[in-house]
Coordinates of C-alpha atoms in Angstrom, one line a residue:
V265 CA 0.0 0.0 0.0
K266 CA 1.4 3.4 -1.0
L267 CA 0.7 6.3 1.2
K268 CA 0.3 9.5 -0.7
I269 CA 1.1 12.6 1.3
I270 CA 1.5 16.3 0.6
I271 CA 3.4 18.8 2.8
L272 CA 1.7 22.2 2.8
F273 CA 3.0 25.6 3.9
V274 CA 0.6 27.6 6.0
K275 CA 0.7 31.0 4.2
K276 CA -1.5 33.0 6.6
K277 CA 0.6 35.2 8.8
N278 CA -1.7 34.8 11.8
I279 CA -2.1 31.0 11.9
T280 CA 0.6 28.4 12.7
A281 CA 0.7 24.7 11.7
R282 CA -0.3 23.9 15.3
N283 CA -3.3 26.3 15.2
L284 CA -4.5 24.8 11.9
T285 CA -4.1 21.3 13.1
K286 CA -6.1 22.0 16.3
K287 CA -8.9 23.9 14.4
L288 CA -9.3 21.2 11.8
L289 CA -9.5 18.5 14.4
T290 CA -11.8 20.2 16.9
E291 CA -14.1 22.0 14.5
H292 CA -14.2 19.4 11.6
S293 CA -12.9 16.1 13.0
I294 CA -10.1 16.2 10.4
F295 CA -6.6 15.1 11.5
I296 CA -3.5 16.5 9.8
K297 CA 0.1 16.4 11.1
D298 CA 1.8 19.5 12.5
L299 CA 5.4 19.3 11.3
T300 CA 6.7 21.9 13.8
G301 CA 10.0 20.7 15.3
K302 CA 10.4 17.8 12.9
K303 CA 13.9 17.1 11.5
G304 CA 14.4 19.0 8.2
I305 CA 11.5 21.3 8.8
E306 CA 12.2 24.9 9.7
G307 CA 9.6 27.1 11.5
D308 CA 6.0 26.5 12.5
K309 CA 4.2 26.8 9.1
F310 CA 4.2 23.2 7.7
V311 CA 1.6 20.4 7.9
R312 CA 1.4 17.0 6.3
I313 CA -1.9 15.7 4.8
A314 CA -2.8 12.3 3.4
V315 CA -4.2 12.3 -0.1
R316 CA -7.3 10.1 -0.1
N317 CA -10.3 9.7 -2.3
K318 CA -12.1 12.7 -4.0
E319 CA -14.9 12.8 -1.5
D320 CA -12.5 13.0 1.5
N321 CA -10.3 15.5 -0.3
D322 CA -13.3 17.7 -1.0
I323 CA -14.3 17.6 2.6
F324 CA -10.8 18.6 3.7
L325 CA -10.7 21.5 1.2
K326 CA -14.0 22.9 2.4
A327 CA -12.9 22.7 6.0
L328 CA -9.6 24.4 5.2
D329 CA -11.5 27.1 3.4
K330 CA -13.7 27.7 6.4
V331 CA -10.8 27.9 8.8
N332 CA -9.0 30.1 6.3
H333 CA -11.8 32.6 6.2
K334 CA -12.0 32.8 10.0
H335 CA -8.4 34.0 10.1
V336 CA -8.4 37.0 7.8
D337 CA -5.1 38.9 7.7

């Protein structure tokens, strides 16, 4: 079984990887991995997500959009 993952940079200035991870889990029951402090990762702006099926990916993108719009720069 191959695991397909993507590492994303959190572009918003006022949200960290840790904040995003917590918001998605508590508000949308979606788990992503905060990469803060991981070897080879600098800063607090990177997360890892698993690429799944289209339905799950669409749910993730909608949740990400909702979180994104709550944190307007």
